[in-house]
Each structure stands twice: as C-alpha cells, then as structure tokens.
Short mmCIF file of C-alpha atoms and ligand atoms in Angstrom, two decimals:
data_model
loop_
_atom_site.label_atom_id
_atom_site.label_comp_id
_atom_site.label_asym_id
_atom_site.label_seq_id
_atom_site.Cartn_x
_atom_site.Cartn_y
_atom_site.Cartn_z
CA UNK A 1482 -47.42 10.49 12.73
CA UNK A 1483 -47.51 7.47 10.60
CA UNK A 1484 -44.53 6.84 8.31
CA UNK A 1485 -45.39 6.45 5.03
CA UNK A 1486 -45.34 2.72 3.57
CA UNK A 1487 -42.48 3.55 1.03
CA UNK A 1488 -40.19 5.01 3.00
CA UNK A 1489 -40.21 2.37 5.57
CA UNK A 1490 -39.24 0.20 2.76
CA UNK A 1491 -36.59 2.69 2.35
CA UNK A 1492 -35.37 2.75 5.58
CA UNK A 1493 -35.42 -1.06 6.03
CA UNK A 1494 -33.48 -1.89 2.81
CA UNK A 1495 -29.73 -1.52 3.22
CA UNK A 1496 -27.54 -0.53 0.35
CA UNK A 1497 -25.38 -3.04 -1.02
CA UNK A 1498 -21.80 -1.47 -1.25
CA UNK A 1499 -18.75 -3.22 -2.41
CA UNK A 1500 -15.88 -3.47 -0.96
CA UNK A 1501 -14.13 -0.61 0.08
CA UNK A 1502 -10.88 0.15 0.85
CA UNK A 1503 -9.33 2.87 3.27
CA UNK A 1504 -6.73 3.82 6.18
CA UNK A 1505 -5.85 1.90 9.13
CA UNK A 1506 -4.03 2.79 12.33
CA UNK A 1507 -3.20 2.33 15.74
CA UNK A 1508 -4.08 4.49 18.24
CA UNK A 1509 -2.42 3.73 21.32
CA UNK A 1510 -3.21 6.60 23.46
CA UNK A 1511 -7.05 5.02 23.08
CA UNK A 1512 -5.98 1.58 22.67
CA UNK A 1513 -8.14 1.68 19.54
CA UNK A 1514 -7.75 -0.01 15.70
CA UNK A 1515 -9.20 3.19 13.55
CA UNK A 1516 -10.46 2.94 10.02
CA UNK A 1517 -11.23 5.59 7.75
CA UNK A 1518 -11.64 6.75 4.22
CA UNK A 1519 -8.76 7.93 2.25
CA UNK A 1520 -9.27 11.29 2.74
CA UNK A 1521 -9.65 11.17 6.20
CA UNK A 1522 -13.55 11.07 6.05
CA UNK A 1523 -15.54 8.64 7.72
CA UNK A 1524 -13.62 8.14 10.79
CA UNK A 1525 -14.50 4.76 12.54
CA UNK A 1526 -13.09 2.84 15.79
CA UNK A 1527 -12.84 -1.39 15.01
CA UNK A 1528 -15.21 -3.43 17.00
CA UNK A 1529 -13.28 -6.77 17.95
CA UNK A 1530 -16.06 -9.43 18.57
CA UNK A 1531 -13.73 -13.08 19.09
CA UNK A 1532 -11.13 -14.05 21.42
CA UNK A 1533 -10.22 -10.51 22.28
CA UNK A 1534 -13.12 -7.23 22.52
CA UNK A 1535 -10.03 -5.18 23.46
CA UNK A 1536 -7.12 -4.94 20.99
CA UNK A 1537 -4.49 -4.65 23.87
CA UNK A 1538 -3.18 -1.92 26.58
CA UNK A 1539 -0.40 -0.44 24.48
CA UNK A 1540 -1.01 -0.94 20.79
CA UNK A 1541 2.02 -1.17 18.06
CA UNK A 1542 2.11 -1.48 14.82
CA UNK A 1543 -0.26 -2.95 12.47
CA UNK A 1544 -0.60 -4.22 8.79
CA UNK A 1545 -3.12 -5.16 6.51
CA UNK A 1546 -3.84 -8.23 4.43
CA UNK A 1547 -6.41 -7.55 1.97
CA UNK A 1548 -6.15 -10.81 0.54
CA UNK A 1549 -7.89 -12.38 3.09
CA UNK A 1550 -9.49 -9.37 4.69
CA UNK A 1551 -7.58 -9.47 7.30
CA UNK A 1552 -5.55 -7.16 9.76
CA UNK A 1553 -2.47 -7.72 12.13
CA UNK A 1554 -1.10 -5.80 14.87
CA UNK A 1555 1.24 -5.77 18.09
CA UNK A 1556 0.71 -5.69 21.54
CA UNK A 1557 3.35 -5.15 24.16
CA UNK A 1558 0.62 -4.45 27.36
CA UNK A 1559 0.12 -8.06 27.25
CA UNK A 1560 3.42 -9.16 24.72
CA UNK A 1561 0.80 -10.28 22.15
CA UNK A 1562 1.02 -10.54 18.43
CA UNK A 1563 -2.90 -11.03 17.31
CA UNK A 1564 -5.51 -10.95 14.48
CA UNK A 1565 -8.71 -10.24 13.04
CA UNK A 1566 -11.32 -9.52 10.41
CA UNK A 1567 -11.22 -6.13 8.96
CA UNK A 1568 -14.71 -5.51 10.30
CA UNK A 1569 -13.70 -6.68 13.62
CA UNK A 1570 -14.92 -10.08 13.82
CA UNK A 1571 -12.80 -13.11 14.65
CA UNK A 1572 -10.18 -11.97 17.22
CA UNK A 1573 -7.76 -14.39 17.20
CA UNK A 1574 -4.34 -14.10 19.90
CA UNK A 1575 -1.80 -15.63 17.27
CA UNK A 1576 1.21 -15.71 19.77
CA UNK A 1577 1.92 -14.81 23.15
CA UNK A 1578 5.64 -13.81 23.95
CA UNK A 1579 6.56 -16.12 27.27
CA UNK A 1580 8.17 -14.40 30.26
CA UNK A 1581 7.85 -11.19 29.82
CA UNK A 1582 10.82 -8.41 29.01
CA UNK A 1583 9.41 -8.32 25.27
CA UNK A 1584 8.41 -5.61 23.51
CA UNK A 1585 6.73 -6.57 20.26
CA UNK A 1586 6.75 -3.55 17.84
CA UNK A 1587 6.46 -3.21 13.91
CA UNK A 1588 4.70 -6.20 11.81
CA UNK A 1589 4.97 -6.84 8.39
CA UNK A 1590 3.29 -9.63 6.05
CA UNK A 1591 5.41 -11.67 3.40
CA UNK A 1592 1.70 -12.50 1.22
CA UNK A 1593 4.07 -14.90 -1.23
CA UNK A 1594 5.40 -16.88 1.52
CA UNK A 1595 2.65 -16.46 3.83
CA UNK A 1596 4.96 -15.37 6.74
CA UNK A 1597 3.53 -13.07 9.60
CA UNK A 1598 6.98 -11.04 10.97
CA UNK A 1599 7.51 -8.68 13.97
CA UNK A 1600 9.99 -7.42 15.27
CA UNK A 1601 11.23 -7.40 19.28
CA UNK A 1602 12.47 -4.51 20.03
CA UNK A 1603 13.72 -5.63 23.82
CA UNK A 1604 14.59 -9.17 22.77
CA UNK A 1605 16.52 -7.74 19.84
CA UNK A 1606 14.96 -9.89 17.03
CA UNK A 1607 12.93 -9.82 14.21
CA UNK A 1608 10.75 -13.35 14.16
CA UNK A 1609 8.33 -14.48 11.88
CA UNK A 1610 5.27 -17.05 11.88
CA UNK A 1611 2.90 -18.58 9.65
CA UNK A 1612 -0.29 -16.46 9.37
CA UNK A 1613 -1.92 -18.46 12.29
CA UNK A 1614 1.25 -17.86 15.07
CA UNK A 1615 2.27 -21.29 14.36
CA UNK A 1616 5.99 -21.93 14.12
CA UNK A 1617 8.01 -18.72 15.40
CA UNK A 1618 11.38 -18.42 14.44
CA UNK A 1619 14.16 -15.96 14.80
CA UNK A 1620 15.28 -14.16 11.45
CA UNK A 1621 17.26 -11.67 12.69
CA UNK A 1622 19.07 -11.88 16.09
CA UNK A 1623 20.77 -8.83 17.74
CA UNK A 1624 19.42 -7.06 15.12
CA UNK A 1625 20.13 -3.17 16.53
CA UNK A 1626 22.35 -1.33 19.12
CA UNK A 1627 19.62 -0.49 20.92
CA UNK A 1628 16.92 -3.15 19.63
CA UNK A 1629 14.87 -3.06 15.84
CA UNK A 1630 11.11 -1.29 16.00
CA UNK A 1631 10.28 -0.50 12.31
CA UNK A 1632 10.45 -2.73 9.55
CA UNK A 1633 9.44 -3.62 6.11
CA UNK A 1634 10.11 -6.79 3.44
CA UNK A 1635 10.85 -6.06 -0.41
CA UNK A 1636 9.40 -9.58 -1.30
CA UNK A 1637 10.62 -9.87 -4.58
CA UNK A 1638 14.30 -8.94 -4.00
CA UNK A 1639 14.31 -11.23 -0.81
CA UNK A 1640 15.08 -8.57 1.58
CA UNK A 1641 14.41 -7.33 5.11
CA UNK A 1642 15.08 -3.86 6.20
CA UNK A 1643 14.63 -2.08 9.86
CA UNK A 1644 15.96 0.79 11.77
CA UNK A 1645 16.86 0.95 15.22
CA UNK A 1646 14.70 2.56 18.05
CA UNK A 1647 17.55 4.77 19.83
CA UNK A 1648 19.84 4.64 17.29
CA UNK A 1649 20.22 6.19 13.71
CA UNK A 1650 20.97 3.04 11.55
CA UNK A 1651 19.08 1.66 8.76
CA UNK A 1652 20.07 -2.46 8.33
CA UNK A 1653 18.76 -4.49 5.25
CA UNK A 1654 19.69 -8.49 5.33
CA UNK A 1655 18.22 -11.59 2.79
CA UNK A 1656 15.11 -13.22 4.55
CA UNK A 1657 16.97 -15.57 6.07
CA UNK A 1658 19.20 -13.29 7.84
CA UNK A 1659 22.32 -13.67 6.14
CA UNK A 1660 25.05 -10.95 4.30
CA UNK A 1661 23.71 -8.44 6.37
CA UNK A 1662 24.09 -4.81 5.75
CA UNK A 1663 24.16 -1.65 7.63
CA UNK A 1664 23.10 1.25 4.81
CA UNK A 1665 22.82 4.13 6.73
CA UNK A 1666 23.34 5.90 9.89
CA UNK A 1667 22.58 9.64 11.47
CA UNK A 1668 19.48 9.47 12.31
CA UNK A 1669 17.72 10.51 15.49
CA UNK A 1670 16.03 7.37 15.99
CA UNK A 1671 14.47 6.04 13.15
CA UNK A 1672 10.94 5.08 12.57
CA UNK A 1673 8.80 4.10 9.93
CA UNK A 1674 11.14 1.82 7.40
CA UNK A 1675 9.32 1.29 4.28
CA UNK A 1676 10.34 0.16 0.65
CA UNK A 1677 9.24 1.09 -2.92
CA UNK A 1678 10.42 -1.65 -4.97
CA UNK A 1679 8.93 -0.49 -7.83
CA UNK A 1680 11.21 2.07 -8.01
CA UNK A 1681 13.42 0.98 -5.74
CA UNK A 1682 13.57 3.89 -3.10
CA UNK A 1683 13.74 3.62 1.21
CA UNK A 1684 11.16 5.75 2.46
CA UNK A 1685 11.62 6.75 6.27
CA UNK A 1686 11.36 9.02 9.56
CA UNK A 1687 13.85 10.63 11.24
CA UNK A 1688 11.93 11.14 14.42
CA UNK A 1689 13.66 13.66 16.50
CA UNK A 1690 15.12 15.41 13.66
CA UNK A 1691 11.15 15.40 12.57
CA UNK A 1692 11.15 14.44 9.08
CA UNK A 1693 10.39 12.39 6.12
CA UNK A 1694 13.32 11.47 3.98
CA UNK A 1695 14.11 8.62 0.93
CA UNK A 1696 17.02 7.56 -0.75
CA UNK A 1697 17.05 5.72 -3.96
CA UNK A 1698 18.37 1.97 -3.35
CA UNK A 1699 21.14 1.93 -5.91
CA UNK A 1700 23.15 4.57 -3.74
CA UNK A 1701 23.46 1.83 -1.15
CA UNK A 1702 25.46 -0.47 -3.78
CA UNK A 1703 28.63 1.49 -2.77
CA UNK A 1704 31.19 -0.67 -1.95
CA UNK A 1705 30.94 -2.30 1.19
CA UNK A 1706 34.07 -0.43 2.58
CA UNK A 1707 31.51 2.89 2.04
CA UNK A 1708 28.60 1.79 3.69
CA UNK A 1709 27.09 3.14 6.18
CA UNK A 1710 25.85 6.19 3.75
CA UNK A 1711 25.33 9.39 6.32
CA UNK A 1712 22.39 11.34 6.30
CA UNK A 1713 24.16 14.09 4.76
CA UNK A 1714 25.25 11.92 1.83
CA UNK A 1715 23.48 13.54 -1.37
CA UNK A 1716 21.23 11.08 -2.50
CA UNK A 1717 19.26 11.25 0.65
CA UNK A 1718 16.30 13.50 0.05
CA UNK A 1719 14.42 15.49 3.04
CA UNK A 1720 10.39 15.46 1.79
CA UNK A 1721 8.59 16.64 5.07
CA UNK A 1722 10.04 18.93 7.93
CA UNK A 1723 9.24 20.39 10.94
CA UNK A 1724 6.93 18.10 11.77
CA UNK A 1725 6.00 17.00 15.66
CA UNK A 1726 6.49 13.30 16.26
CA UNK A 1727 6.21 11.58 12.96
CA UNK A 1728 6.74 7.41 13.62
CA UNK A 1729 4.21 4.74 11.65
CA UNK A 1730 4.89 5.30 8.05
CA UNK A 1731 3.21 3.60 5.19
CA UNK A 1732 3.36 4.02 0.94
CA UNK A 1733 0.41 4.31 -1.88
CA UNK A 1734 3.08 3.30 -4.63
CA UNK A 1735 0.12 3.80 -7.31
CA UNK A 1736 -1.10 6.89 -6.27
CA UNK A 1737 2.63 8.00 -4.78
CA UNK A 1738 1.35 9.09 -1.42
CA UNK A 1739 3.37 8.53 1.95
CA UNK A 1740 0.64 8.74 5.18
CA UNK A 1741 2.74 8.94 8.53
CA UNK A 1742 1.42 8.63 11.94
CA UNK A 1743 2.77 11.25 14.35
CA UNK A 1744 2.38 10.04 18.30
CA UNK A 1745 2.19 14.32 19.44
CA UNK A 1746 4.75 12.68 22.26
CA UNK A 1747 7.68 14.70 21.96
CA UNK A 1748 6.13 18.10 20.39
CA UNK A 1749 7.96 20.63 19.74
CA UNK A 1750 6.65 23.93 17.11
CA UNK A 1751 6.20 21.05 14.15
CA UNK A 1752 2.76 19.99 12.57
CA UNK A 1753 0.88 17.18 12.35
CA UNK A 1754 1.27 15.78 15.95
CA UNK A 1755 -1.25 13.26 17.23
CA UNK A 1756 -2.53 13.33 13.56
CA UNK A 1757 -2.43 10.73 10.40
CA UNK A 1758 -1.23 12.82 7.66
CA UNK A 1759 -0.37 12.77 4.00
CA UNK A 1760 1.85 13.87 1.47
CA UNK A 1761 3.72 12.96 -1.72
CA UNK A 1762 6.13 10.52 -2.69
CA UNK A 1763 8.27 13.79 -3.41
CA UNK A 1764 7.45 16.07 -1.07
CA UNK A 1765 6.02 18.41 -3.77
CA UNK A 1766 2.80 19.70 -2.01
CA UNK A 1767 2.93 20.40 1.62
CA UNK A 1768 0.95 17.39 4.27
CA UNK A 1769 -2.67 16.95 4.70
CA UNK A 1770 -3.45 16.08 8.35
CA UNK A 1771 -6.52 13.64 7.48
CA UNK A 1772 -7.51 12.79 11.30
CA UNK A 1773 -6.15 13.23 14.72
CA UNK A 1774 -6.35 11.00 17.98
CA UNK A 1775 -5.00 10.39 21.42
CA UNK A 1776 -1.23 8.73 19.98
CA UNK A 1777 -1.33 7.56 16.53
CA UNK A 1778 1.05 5.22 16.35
CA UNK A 1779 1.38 3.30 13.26
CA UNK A 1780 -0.51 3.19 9.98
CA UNK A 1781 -1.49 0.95 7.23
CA UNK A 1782 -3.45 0.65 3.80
CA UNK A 1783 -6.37 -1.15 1.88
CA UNK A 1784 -5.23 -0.15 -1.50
CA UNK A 1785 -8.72 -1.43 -3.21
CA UNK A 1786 -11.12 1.19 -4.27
CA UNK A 1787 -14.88 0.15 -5.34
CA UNK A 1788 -15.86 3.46 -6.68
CA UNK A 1789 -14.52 6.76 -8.44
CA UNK A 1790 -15.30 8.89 -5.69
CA UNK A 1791 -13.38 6.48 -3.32
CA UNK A 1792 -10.22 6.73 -6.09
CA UNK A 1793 -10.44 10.44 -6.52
CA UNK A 1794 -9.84 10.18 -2.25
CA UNK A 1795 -7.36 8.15 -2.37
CA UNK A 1796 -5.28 10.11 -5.51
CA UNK A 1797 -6.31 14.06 -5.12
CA UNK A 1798 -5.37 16.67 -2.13
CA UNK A 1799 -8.79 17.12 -0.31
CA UNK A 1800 -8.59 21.00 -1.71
CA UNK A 1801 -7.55 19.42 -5.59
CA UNK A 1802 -10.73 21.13 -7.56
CA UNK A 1803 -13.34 19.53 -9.63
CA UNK A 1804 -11.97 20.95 -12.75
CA UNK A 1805 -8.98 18.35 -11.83
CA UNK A 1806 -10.69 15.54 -10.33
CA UNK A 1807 -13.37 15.29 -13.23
CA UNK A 1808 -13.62 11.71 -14.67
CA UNK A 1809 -12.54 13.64 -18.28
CA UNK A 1810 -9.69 15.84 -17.17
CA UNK A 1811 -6.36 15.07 -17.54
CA UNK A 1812 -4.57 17.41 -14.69
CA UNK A 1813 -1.30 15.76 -15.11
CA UNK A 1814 -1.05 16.13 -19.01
CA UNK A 1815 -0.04 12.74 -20.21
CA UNK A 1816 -3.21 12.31 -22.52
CA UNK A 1817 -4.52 9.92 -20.14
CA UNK A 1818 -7.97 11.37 -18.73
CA UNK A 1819 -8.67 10.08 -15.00
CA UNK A 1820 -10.95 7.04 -16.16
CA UNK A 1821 -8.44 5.58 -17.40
CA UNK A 1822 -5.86 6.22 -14.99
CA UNK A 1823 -8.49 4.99 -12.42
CA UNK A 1824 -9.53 1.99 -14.45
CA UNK A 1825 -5.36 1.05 -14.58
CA UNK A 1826 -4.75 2.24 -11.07
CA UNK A 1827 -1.98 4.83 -12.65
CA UNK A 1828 -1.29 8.20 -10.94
CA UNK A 1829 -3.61 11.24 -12.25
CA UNK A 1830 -1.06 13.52 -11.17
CA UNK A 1831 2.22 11.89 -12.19
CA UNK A 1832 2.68 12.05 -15.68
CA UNK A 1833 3.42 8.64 -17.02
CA UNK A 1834 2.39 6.71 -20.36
CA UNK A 1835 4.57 3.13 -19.88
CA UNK A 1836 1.97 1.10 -17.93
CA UNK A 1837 -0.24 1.48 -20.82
CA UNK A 1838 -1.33 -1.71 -22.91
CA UNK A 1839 0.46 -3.21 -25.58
CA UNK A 1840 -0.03 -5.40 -28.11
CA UNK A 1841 1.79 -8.66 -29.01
CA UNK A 1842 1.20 -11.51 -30.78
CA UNK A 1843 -0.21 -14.67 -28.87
CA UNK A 1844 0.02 -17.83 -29.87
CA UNK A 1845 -3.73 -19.88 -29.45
CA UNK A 1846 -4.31 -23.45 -27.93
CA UNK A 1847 -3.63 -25.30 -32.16
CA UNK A 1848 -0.32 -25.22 -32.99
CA UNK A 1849 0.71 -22.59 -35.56
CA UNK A 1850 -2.51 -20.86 -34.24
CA UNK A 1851 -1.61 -16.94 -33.83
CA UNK A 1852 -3.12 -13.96 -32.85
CA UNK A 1853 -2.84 -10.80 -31.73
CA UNK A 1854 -3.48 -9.73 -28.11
CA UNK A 1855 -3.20 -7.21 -25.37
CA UNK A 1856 -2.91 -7.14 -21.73
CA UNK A 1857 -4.29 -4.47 -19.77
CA UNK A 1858 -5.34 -4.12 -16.06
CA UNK A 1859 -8.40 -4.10 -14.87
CA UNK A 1860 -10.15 -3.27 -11.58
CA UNK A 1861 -12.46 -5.87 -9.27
CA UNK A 1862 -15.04 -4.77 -6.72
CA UNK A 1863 -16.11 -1.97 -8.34
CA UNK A 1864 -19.82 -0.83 -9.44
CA UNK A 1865 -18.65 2.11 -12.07
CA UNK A 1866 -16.20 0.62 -14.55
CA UNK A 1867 -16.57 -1.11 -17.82
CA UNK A 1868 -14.05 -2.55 -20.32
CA UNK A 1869 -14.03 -3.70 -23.31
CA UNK A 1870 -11.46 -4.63 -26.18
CA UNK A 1871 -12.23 -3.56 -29.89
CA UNK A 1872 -10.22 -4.69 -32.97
CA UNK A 1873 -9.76 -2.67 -35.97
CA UNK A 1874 -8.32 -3.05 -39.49
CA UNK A 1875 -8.25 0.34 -40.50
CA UNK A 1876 -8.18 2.45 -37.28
CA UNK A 1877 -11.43 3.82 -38.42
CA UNK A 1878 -13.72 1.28 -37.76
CA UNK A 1879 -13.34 -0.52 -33.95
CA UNK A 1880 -15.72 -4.02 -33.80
CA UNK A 1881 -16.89 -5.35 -30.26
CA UNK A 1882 -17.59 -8.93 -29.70
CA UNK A 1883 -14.61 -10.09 -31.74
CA UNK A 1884 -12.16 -10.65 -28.69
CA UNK A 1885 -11.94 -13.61 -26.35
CA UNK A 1886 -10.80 -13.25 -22.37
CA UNK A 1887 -7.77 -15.69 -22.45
CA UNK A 1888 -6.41 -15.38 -18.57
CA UNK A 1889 -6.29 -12.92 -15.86
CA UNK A 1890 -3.62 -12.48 -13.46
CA UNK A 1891 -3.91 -10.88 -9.67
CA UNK A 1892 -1.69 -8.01 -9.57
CA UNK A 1893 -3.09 -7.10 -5.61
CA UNK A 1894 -4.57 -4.37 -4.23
CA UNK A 1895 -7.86 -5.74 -6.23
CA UNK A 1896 -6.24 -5.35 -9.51
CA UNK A 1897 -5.27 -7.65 -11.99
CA UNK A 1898 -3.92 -8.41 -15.79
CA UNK A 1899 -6.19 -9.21 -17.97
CA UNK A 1900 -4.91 -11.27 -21.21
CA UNK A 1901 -7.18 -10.53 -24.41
CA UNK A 1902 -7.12 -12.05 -27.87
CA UNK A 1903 -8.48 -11.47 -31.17
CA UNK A 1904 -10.93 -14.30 -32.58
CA UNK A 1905 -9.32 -13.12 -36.22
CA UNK A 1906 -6.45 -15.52 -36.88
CA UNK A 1907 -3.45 -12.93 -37.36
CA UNK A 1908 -2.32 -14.79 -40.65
CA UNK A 1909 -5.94 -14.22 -41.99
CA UNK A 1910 -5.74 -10.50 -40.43
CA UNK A 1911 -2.66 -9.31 -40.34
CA UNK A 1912 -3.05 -5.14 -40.49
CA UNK A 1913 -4.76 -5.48 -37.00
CA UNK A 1914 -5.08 -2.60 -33.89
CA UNK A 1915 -7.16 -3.65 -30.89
CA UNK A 1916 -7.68 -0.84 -28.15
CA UNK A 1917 -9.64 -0.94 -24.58
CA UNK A 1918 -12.51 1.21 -24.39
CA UNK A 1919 -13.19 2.53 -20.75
CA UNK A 1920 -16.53 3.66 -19.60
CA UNK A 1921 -17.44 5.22 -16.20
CA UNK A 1922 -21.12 4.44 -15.16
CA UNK A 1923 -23.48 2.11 -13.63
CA1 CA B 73 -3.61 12.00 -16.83
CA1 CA B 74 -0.85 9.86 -15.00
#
C-alpha cells in the first residue's frame, strides 16, 4: 500500500513544543532517573548519553536546576555526586567521595550562590561545591546523632535545615554553619526536609510514624531554653497519614502541592507505597498516587509550564471537572478566572487577590519625567498566552499601543516581572488607570 504523499510529510515533520516542565525522581529499586508530567501522565525513564549511561547502583536524592536545564543527584553504589542534561545528555561525575565509608544522600542547589550541597549521611556532614564538583567543603560537621539524609536551603534567610536518618530531630544553622539550632525532635526518623519561605512553614515526613506534617517557622522563635519543639507541640500540623513509606519530599509553593516519594520498604496497611504521590499544602483533599515504581526514593520539580493543559496538570486533582478547570471559571471564588491565575502563576484553588498588579508612579529616564506604571508577571515558554497593558482616563475607554516595556525581572520557575509604563506624561494625564488584558490562544 503506498502512503499517501501528505501524510508522509506528516509523519516526517516533528512538532515543535516548548519547553515543558514536569516531575522528577529517583527510582532506586531500578536504578532509574524518571520524568513525567504533572499529573503523573507520560511516564518516561532518562537516557544518560556522557560520562555515565548508568546513573549509579543505589540512587539518592536528586534536584533540579531549571536554570540551566540541568539535574543533580546522589550516588552511594559508587559514593558519587553527578550531573546531567534534563534530556539525558552530558553525564558529567562532579565528585567522587575517596575511600569509601560514605554515604551521599539528599542534594540541594543554592541557584544565588551557585553552590551544589549534599549531605553525608555516614561521614556526618553536609558539604557543598560549585556546580561543576570543584571546591568541596564541609558546612556542617557532625551534623546528626545518627548522621543528616534530608535537607533543604531557605536562600534568602541564609539558612540550612536537615533531619536526621535514625533519629527524630529537625536542625536549621546559617550557611556557614554557625548558631546552630535544634527545632524539633519526636520523630521516627525523619525524611524529606523542605521549606516554604514564602510563607515561612517546614514541610516534612515522619517516616515510621507514616506521615506528612508542617509547622509554621515563627513557632521555632521560642526561646532558646524551649527549643527542641516536640511533635506534640500544637503548631505542628499532621496533613497525610497512614501512609506506607513516605521519604523524598518536594513543594509546588504556587500551586500549594506537596509530591512525596514513598520507597514501599517498610509497608505496613498505609497507601501510596512504591508510588509518587500528591496532595495539598494543607492536607485538605486526600493524595493522588500519580505513578508507581520499584523504590521511589526522592523527588523533584520543573515548575515551568508551556501550555494551559500542562498548568491545569500541574494545579487541579486529576478527577477536578471541566466545569472547574475551564480557562473562564473561577472555582476558588476570588474573581480571578484561571487565565489569569495561569498567566500570574497564582493558585486556582486558593483564594487570594494580593499578588495582583498595582499601579505606582515611575519616574522616566528626564528628570522630573513621571509616569504611571504597573508591574505584573508574566509567563516565558509558552505558545497560549498574550498580554497586554491598556491605559484609560475614564475607565470606559482602555487604549492599546500607549504603554512602553521598561524592564523585566526573572522571578524563576520561567516567570518573571514585567515593569510597564504609560507613554502619557502623568502631569499631562493625571486621572489615569492602566489594566493587563490576558488572552488564552494561539
Ligand atoms: Ca480564581
Ligand atoms: Ca486563586
């Protein structure tokens, strides 16, 4: 049978896609790096093409950079800490632990400083490097009773925070190791340390007691003669229970989704073992199990979305109906409608107005030049938005073409601010309302 002349064309012809984002995770039972969608969909195993074709014999933690499309991970077969494209290519070993009796564990990436850390689990340190393994230094020594394993970094506060792997503490200590705390203790071992400095809560798994819990940051400023906190002190919250193994934990501040690896290792009647699951930055809807494998044992996040479809998996339950997930609904009632809380990266189902533009007055390039302005965010990489800033005089009547792009800011996560200004001198105008109009489409 011949094959017609335009669907060869078809067939030969590859779509062009931007750049998506998605899930990634260790599984160490397979000694695979996994990638999938959001949602769970589109389930993929890394190809490594470089130094290494083989991530490692016993797989740890991992972490994305998205910056630089990039992702890191541990491994303690061969007491490696190594490197590669997100599609695979590039392997690169970045550091070899000498002499054995090491046990590299959690990483983390400081994308300010452009520090690579890890911690050591049976060398009791937490050690960073620069993104190519060069220069390894302790941070922490003697970090843990029984040796640190999960970790995180609140940049902007200067912190480090990690949990032992026997033990029940929670430690937090400036980046350079010094006035070191110990916040909390009770747990039964601790796994997956993780920080939402936005609103400045500790997310993290109690393994053996199976569950999710959080505690808001300002409960630790207790005197220091009342730290540790227990876990029965009341700000700490329990989100998820009865769960099997849960251990790699990672956030979606946006969005306000926690996904959790669970190993399956130590099952017991939980859910969720040897599975990636989801759930809610409160614990208000129960988890989604997303995808299962041999050991799951750590899991990060590419936070960028290129399309609405991609967003609505990212933001929605996988049973959330289309009545909610409709680009015009507003399922959350704030009187934003989904564009717009895609187009700003806000939460569709977390009511919240204060991330909204406003407008200020912005002084131009002339001196005693003024006019007004806005910042709003805006989305890269994507095929389906459009903004644009109008100006009105009388709230009835919005002109295009009037504005002028005056900077743009990164905000990650392939956002960033976008600073807009009038071309109507605010002297000359000064009864002025400007406004971004969102549109959804090709
Ligand atoms: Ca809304
Ligand atoms: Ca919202």
């Amino acid at each position: 049978m011949n094959i017609p002349g335009f669907l060869l064309a078809l067939l030969l012809v590859a779509p062009v896609v931007a750049r998506a984002g998605g899930v990634y995770w260790t599984d160490r039972g397979a000694s695979q790096l996994k990638r999938m969608n959001f949602d769970g969909s589109n389930l993929q195993t890394d190809v490594l093409s470089g130094a290494v074709t083989s991530p490692g014999t016993n797989i740890r933690g991992l972490a994305v950079d998205n910056v630089n499309n990039r992702i890191f991970w541990a491994d303690n077969g061969n007491d490696r800490l190594l490197r590669a494209n997100l599609d695979g290519s590039s392997s690169t070993i970045l550091y070899t632990v000498a002499g054995g009796n090491s046990f590299p564990a959690d990483v983390r990436l400081d994308m300010e400083g452009k520090f690579f850390y890890w911690c050591d689990q049976t060398r009791n340190r937490i050690q960073r490097s620069t993104f190519d393994g060069a220069s390894v230094t302790d941070i922490i020594t003697n970090a843990a009773p029984t040796g640190p394993y999960f970790m995180d970094l609140d940049v902007p506060a200067g912190k480090i925070y990690w949990g032992d792997f026997g033990g029940g503490s929670i430690f937090r200590a400036n980046l350079d190791g010094s006035e070191r705390e110990t916040l909390l203790t009770g747990n039964n071992n601790t796994r997956g340390v993780r920080i939402d400095p936005r609103e400045r809560m500790l997310y993290w798994i109690n393994r053996d007691d199976k569950k999710v819990h959080r505690c808001p940051l300002s409960a630790f400023n207790s005197p220091p003669s009342q730290l540790p906190l227990p876990l029965t002190h009341p700000a700490v919250q329990t989100l998820y229970t009865n769960l099997d193994t849960p251990h790699g934990l990672t956030l979606d501040i946006p969005a306000r989704k926690i996904y959790w690896a669970d190993t399956g290792t130590n099952p017991g009647n939980g859910t969720g073992g040897q599975s990636i699951c989801r759930g809610d930055f409160d614990g208000s809807t129960p988890l989604e199990i997303l995808a299962t494998g041999n050991e799951p044992w750590d899991v990060d996040l590419d936070l960028r979305c290129a399309s609405y479809t991609e967003w609505t998996q990212r933001c929605f339950r996988r049973d959330a109906t289309p009545t909610q997930t409709a680009p015009d609904a507003d399922p959350d009632g704030d009187g934003i409608p989904n564009t717009v809380e895609y187009a700003f990266d806000l939460s569709p189902m977390h009511p919240d107005v204060s991330k909204l533009p406003t407008l200020f007055v912005h002084a131009g390039a002339i001196s005693q030049e003024r006019y007004q302005a806005i910042y709003h965010p805006r989305r890269n990489g994507t095929t389906d938005l459009h903004y644009e800033v109008q100006v009105s005089t009388n709230l009835t009547h919005w002109l295009d073409g009037v504005t002028m792009e005056a900077g743009a800011a990164s905000l990650g996560d392939g956002m960033e601010s976008v600073l807009t200004r009038s071309t109507y001198n605010a002297f000359s105008y000064p009864i002025h309302f400007m406004r971004v109009r969102v549109t959804l489409g090709p």
